[in-house]
XYZ file of C-alpha atoms in Angstrom:
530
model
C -2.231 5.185 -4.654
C 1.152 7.008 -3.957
C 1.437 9.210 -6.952
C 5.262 9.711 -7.408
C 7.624 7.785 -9.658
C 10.440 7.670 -6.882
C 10.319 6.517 -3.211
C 10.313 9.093 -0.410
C 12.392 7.405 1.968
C 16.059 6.880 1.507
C 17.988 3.579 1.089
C 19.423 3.484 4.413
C 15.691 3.726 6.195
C 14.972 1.111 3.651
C 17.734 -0.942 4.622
C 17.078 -0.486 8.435
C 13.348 -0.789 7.875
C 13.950 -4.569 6.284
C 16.591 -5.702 9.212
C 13.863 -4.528 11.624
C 10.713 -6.264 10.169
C 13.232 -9.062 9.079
C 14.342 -9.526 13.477
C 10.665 -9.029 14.295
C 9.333 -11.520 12.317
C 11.492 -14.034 12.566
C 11.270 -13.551 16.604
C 7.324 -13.147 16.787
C 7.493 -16.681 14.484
C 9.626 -18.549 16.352
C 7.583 -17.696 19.797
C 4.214 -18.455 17.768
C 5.344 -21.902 16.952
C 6.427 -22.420 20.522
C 2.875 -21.227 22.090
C 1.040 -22.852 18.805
C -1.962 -25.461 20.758
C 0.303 -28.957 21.515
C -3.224 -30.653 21.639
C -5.988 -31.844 19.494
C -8.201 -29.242 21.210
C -10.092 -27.143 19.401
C -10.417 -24.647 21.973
C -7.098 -24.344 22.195
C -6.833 -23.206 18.801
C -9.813 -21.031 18.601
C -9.589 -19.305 22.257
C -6.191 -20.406 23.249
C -5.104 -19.633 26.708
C -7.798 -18.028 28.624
C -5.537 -17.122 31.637
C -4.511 -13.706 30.386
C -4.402 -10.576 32.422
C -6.975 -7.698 31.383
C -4.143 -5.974 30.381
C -2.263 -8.864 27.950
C -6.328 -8.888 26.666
C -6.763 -5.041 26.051
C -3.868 -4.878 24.420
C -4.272 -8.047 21.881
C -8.115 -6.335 20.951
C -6.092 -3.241 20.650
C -4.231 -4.913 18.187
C -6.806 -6.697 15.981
C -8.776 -3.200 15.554
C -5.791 -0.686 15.137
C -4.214 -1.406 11.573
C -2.101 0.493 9.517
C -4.778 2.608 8.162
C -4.527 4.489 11.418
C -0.777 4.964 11.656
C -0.691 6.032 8.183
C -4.544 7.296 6.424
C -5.421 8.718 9.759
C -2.824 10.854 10.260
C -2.389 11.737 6.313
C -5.906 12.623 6.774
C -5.633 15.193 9.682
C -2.451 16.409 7.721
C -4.587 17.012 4.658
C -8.199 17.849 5.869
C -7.274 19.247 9.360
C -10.646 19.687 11.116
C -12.376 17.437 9.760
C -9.411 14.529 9.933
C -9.477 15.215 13.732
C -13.602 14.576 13.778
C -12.814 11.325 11.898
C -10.699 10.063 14.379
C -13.448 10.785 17.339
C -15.602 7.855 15.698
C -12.476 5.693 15.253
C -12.352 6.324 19.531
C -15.528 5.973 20.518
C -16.246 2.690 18.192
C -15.468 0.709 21.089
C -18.329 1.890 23.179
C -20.576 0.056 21.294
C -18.770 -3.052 22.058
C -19.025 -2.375 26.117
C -22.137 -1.038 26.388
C -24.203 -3.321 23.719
C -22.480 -7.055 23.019
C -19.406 -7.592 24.759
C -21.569 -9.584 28.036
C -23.954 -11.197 26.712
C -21.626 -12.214 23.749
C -19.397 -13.840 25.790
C -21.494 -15.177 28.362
C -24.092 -16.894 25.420
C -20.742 -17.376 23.486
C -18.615 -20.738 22.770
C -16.333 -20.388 19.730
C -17.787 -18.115 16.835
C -21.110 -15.946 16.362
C -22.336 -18.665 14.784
C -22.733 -20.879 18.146
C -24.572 -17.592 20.042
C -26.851 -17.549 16.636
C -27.624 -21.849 16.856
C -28.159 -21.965 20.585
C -30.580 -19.038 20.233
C -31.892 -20.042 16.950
C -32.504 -23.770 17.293
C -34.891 -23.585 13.928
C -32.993 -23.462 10.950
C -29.778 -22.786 12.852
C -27.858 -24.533 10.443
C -28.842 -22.190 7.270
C -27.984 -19.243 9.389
C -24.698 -20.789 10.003
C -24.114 -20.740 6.694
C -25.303 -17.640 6.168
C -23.095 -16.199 8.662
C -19.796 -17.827 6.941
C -20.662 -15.693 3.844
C -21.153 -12.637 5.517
C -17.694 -13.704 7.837
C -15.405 -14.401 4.876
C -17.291 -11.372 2.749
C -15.713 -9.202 5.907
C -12.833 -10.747 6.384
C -11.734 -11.416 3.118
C -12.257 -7.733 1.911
C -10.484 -6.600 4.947
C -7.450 -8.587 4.189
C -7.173 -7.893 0.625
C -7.137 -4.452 1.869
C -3.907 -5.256 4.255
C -1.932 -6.802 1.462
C -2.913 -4.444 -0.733
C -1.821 -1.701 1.745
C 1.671 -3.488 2.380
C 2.284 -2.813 -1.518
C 1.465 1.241 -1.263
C 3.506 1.126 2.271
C 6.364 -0.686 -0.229
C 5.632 2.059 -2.646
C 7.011 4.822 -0.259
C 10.567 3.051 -0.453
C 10.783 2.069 -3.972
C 8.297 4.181 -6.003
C 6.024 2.410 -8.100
C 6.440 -1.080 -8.079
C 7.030 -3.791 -10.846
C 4.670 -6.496 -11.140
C 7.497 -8.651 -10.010
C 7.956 -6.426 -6.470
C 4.108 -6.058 -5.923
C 4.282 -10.177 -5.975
C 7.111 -10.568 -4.106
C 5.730 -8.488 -1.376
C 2.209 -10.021 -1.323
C 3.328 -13.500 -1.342
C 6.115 -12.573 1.439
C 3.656 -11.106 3.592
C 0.939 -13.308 2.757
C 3.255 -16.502 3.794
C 3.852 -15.243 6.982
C 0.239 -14.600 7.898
C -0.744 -17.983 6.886
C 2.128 -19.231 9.414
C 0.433 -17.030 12.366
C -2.733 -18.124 11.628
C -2.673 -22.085 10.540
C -0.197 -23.390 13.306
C -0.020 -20.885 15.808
C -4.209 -20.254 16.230
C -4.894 -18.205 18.467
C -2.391 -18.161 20.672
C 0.268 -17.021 18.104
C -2.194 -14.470 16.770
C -2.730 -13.061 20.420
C 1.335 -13.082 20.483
C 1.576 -11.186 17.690
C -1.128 -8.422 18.607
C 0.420 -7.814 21.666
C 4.159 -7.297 20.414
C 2.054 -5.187 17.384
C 0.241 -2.792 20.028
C 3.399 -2.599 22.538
C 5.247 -1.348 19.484
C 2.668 0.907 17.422
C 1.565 2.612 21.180
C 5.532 3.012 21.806
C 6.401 4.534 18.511
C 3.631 6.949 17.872
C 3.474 8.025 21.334
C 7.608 8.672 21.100
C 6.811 10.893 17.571
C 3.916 12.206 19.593
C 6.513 13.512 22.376
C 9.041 14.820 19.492
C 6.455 16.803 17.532
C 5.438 18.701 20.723
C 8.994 19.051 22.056
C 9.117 20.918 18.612
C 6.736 23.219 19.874
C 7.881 23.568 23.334
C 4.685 22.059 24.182
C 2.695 24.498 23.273
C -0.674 23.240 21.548
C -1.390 26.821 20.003
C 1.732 27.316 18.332
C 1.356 24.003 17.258
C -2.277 24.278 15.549
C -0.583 27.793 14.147
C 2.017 26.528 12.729
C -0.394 24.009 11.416
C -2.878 26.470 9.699
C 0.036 28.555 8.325
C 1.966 25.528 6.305
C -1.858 24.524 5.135
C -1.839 27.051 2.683
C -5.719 27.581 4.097
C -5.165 29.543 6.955
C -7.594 29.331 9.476
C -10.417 27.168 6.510
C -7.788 24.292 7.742
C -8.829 24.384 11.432
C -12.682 24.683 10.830
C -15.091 22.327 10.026
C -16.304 21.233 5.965
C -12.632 21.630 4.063
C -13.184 17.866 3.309
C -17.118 16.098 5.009
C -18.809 19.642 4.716
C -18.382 21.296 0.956
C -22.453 19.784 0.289
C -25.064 17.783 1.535
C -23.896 14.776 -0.003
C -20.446 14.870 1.710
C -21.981 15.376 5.062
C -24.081 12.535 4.515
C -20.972 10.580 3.355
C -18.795 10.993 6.612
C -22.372 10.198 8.620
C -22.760 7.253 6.933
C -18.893 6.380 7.105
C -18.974 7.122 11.076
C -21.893 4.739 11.196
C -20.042 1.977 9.624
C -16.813 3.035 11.989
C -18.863 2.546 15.168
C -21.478 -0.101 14.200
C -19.097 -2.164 12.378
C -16.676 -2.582 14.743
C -19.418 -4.543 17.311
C -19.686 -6.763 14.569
C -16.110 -7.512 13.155
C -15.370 -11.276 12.761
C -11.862 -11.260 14.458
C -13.116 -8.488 17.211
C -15.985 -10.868 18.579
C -13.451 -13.782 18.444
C -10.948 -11.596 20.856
C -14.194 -10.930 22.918
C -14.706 -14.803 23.706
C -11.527 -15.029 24.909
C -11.110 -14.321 28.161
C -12.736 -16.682 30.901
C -14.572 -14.505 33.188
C -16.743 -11.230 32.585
C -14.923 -9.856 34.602
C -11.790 -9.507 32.927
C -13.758 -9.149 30.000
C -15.073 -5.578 31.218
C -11.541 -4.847 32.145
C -9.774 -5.500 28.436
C -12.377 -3.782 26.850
C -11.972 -0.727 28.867
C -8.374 -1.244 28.617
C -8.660 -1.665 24.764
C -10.530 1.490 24.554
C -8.275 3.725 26.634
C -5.148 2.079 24.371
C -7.087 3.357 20.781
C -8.147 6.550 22.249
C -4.545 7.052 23.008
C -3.511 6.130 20.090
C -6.772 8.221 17.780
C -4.867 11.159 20.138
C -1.664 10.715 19.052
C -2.228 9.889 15.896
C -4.196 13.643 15.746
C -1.346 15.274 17.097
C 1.404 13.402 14.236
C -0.919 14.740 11.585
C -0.970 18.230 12.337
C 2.604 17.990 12.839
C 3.102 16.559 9.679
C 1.821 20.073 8.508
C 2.916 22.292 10.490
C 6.748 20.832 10.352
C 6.455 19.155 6.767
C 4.087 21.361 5.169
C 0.441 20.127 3.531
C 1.636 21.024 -0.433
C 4.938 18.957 0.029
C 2.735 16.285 1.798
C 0.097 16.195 -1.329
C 3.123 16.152 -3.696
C 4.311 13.430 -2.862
C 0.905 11.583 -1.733
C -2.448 12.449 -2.775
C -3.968 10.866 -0.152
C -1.440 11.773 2.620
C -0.280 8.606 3.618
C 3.319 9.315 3.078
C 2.896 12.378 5.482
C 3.932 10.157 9.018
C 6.476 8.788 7.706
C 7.883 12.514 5.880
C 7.355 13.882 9.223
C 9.705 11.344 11.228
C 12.421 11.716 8.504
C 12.084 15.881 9.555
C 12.210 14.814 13.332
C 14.819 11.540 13.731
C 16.283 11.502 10.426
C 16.738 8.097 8.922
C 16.107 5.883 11.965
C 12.737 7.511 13.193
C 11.776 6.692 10.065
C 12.658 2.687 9.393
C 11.337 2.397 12.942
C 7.575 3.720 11.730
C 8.102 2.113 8.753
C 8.826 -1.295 10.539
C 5.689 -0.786 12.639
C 3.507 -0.139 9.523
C 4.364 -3.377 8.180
C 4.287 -5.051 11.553
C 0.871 -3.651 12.276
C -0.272 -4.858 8.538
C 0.790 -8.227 9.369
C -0.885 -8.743 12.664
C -4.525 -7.703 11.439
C -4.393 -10.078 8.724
C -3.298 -12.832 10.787
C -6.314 -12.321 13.050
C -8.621 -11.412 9.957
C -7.117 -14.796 8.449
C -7.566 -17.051 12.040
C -11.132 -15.917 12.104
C -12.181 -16.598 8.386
C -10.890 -20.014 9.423
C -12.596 -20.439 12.356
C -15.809 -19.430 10.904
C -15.137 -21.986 7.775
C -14.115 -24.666 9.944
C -16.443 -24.457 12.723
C -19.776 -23.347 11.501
C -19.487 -24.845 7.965
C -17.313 -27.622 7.972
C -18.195 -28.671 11.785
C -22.222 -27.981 11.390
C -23.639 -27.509 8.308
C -21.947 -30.328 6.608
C -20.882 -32.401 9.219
C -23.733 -31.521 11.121
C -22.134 -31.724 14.408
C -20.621 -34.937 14.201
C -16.799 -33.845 13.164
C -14.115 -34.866 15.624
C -12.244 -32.486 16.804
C -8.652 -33.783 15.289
C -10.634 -33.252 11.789
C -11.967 -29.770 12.918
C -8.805 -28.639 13.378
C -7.304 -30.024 10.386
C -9.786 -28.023 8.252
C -9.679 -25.119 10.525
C -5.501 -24.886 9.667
C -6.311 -26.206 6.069
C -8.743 -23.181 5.945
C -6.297 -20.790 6.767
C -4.138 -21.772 4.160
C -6.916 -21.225 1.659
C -7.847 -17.931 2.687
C -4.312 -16.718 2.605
C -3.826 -17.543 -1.168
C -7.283 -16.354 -1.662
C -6.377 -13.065 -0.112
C -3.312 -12.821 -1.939
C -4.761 -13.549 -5.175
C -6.995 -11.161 -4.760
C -5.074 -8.659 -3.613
C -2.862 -8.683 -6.808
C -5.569 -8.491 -8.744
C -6.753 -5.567 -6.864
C -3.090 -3.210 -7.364
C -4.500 0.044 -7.238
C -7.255 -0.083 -5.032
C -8.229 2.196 -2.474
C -7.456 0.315 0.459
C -9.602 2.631 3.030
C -12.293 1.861 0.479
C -12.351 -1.956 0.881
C -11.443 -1.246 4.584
C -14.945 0.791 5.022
C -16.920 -1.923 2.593
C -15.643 -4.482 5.045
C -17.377 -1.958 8.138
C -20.601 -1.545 6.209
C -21.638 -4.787 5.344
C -20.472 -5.623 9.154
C -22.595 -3.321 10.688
C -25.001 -4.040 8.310
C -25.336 -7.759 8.150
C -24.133 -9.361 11.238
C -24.818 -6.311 13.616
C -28.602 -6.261 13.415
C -28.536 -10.354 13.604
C -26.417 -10.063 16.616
C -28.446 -7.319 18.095
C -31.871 -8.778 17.242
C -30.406 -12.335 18.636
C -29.476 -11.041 21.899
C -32.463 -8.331 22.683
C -35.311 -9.474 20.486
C -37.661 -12.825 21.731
C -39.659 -13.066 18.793
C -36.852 -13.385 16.180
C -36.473 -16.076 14.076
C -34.232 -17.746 11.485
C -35.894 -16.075 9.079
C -35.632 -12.938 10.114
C -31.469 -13.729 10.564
C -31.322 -15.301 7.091
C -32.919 -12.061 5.786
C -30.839 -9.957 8.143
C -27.703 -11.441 6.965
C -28.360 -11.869 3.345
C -29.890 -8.638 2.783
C -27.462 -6.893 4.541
C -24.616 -8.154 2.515
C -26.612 -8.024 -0.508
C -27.409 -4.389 -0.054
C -23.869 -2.838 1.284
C -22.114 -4.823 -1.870
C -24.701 -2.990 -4.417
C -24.721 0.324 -3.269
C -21.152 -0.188 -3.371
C -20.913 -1.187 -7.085
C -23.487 1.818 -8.020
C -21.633 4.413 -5.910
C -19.023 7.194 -7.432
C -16.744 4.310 -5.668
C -16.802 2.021 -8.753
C -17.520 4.573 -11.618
C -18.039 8.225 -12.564
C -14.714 9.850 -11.373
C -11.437 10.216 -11.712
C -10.595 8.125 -8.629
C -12.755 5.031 -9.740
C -11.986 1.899 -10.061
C -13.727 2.722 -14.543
C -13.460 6.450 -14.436
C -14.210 5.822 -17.696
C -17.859 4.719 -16.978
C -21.158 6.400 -15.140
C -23.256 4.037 -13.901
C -23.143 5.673 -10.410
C -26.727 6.428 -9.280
C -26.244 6.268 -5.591
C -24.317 9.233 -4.646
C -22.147 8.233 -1.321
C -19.025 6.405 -1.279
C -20.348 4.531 1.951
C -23.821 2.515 1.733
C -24.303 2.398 5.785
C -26.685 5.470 6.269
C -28.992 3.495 4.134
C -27.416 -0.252 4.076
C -27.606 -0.773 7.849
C -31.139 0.414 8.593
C -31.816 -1.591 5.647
C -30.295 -4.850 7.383
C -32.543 -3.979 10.825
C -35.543 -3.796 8.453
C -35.299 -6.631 6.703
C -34.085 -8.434 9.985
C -37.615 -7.242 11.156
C -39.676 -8.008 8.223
C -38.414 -11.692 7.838
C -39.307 -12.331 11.540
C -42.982 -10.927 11.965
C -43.438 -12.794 8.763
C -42.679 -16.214 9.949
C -43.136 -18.619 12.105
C -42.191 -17.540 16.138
C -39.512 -19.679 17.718
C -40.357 -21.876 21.039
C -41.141 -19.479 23.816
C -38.756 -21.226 26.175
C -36.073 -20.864 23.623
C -35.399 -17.341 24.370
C -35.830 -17.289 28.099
C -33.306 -19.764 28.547
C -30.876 -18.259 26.344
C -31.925 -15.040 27.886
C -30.720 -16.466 30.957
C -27.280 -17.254 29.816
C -26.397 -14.340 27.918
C -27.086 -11.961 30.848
C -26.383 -13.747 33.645
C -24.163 -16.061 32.716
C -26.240 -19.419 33.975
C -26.781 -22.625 32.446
């Protein structure tokens, strides 16, 4: 966490920074409770309005995957690590190929509400234990990623005010926490899609305006720019090669393999993601949001490259590790430098914005999932109406808001890209291979799924706990304690080959499914037929 006992932005950016998220939630709340679903419907509320342009729909999955890890780690990390902060950001980019080019089709076309439908229509033995399997792995992901959000909205607070009481940490949380609820129990998806957009208009707008001024600075000049860059590093030209941070050993090369892995396998397999990719009506304008959404996070992966070495080269990398160990002061430092006071309560605003709008789509899908493929079909076993369905689904919501924020005070002083990348691994490494095995594989079986999913989970959350993540260093959760025998900070080099395995294992052990079960769903998924 930020390391300094004051903030680094002054009162009147705080001030500003307040009226701004203050106007922007108040408006983005008032227009959620106007689109929130007027009917019974539970499509409504898990899909809502499936007329939106390709555009509208590239920008609202821009949204759920950009948060404010980007804006701010991202660039602190290219400020800090140069090189190898820029190579980061490349899997960050291309994570959304995986999405086109693997499960966005067939996803949608086999899809009706959740995963969990794709998994029962394909798996129609045991369908209702993988359902419930699925729900652990979906709030597992979602919760994690959440409590990482709030969490982050405290060290984004912490720039303004310095370290926080307990009293401001719980304001904040709640606050935030409130508000996401709101989004995400009456407005469904609708007033979640409203908020991504306004969220992704904004963060593309702002970064790409500090984008502009940092290379105005230079006179546009990209050389003087990485120059400038390596000089205020203090490394000279270490700071524009390759290793400073992912290259010192063997182990950290395997650590930034393993965390790219995660980055571009978990994303195919992120609750709120797949949700966004059932959405639209056609496959058609499908293809076209997805290629929109990955031209909009390449753009802003580019940007975001070019505010980071900025940050250096204007700000300086010692001034930017003063004040932030982990850099992610160093955006927000370099807009003060550029537009003063303004520039920065504008960034500022978006941070928070941004934080808000992936946990209300983080929150909408945990609720889904609950609702839907618990509530709905495990227990109710299909037989729910769909007034009650929806009255658990917003009930739901409500619980895994004060869950997250519970959680999230407990958490103060986490590493929020660390529950961020736990909430990637045991994504890819959980519901990926299920997914992947459901829509490619004939002989799976519920068994193999249950195993998939279980084992997955099971696996990321204990490397995890015996990783230098939990103990054995100074940045630890009990630096105090060594009980850290697996030496990466991120379990997916091992934890998602693990989950294909075991996927595999648990199906050529068991019985096969009906033969005509996977042609026909075959059908579906790829063509889009009955």
């Amino acid at each position: 966490m930020v390391t300094t006992a004051a903030g680094v932005v002054d009162r009147f950016s705080l001030q500003l920074t307040f009226l701004l998220f203050l106007s922007v939630v108040v408006v983005t709340l008032f227009t959620a409770l106007l689109l929130a679903p007027q009917r019974d419907e539970i499509s409504e509320f898990y899909l809502g309005n499936r007329e939106m342009t390709p555009l509208r729909n590239g920008l609202a999955m821009c949204g759920d995957y950009i948060s404010a890890a980007t804006l701010l780690g991202s660039t602190g990390l290219v400020a800090l690590t140069g090189y190898d902060g820029l190579l980061y950001l490349c899997g960050t980019a291309v994570a959304w190929m995986t999405v086109l080019l693997l499960i966005a089709e067939p996803l949608h076309n086999a899809g009706r509400f959740t995963l969990g439908d794709t998994l029962a229509l394909r798996l129609t033995q045991g369908r209702r234990s993988v359902r419930l399997a699925l729900s652990l792995c979906t709030l597992a992901v979602t919760t994690l990623y959440l409590v990482a959000q709030l969490v982050g909205s405290v060290a984004l607070l912490t720039q303004f005010t310095g370290e926080p009481s307990a009293t401001t940490r719980t304001l904040c949380v709640v606050v935030i926490g409130t508000v996401v609820i709101v989004y995400a129990a009456i407005g469904g998806m609708p007033g979640a899609t409203f908020i991504q957009i306004v969220k992704a208009v904004m963060l593309i707008s702002g970064i790409a305006v500090t984008a502009v001024m940092v290379l105005h600075h230079f006179h546009w000049n990209l050389d003087a720019l990485l120059g400038s860059a390596a000089d205020n590093s203090g490394l000279g030209t270490r700071y524009l090669e390759p290793g400073l941070r992912y290259g010192a050993s063997t182990a950290s090369k395997l650590d930034f393999l393993s965390l790219q892995l995660a980055i571009v396998f978990g994303l195919a397999a992120l609750p709120h993601v797949m949700m966004r990719l059932l959405a639209p009506r056609t496959t058609r304008v499908l293809r076209s949001s997805v290629v929109w959404a990955m031209g909009l996070v390449g753009f802003v992966c580019l940007a975001a490259g070019i505010l980071g070495l900025g940050a250096t080269a204007v700000v300086g990398r010692a001034t930017i590790e003063q004040t932030d160990r982990r850099g992610d002061s160093a955006v927000l430092l370099l807009a003060h430098q550029l537009g003063g006071g303004v520039l920065t309560a504008l960034l500022s605003c978006l941070a928070f914005v941004t934080l808000l709008a992936v946990a209300s789509g983080l929150t909408l899908a945990a609720a889904s999932s609950l609702a839907h493929d618990f509530w709905g079909e495990v227990i109710r076993k299909g037989r729910a109406e769909q007034t009650e369905e929806l009255v658990v689904a917003r009930l739901a919501a409500v619980v895994i808001g004060v869950l997250g924020m519970l959680l999230a005070l407990v958490s103060w002083g986490a590493n929020t890209a660390t529950l961020a990348f736990l909430a990637f691994a045991i994504a890819a490494s959980a519901i990926l291979p299920t997914l992947v095995y459901t829509l490619f594989w004939r002989r799976f079986n519920a068994t193999g799924a249950l195993l998939s999913l279980c084992g997955g989970l099971l696996c990321s959350v204990l490397l995890v706990v015996f990783s230098p993540v939990v103990s054995s260093t100074p940045a630890s959760f009990y630096p105090d304690a060594d009980f850290a025998w697996f030496p990466l900070q991120n379990p997916g080099i091992v934890s998602i080959p693990a989950g294909f395995l075991l996927g595999w294992l648990g199906t050529v052990t068991a019985r096969r499914e009906e033969p005509d079960t996977y042609d026909e769903f075959q059908v579906k998924a790829l063509v889009g037929a009955e």
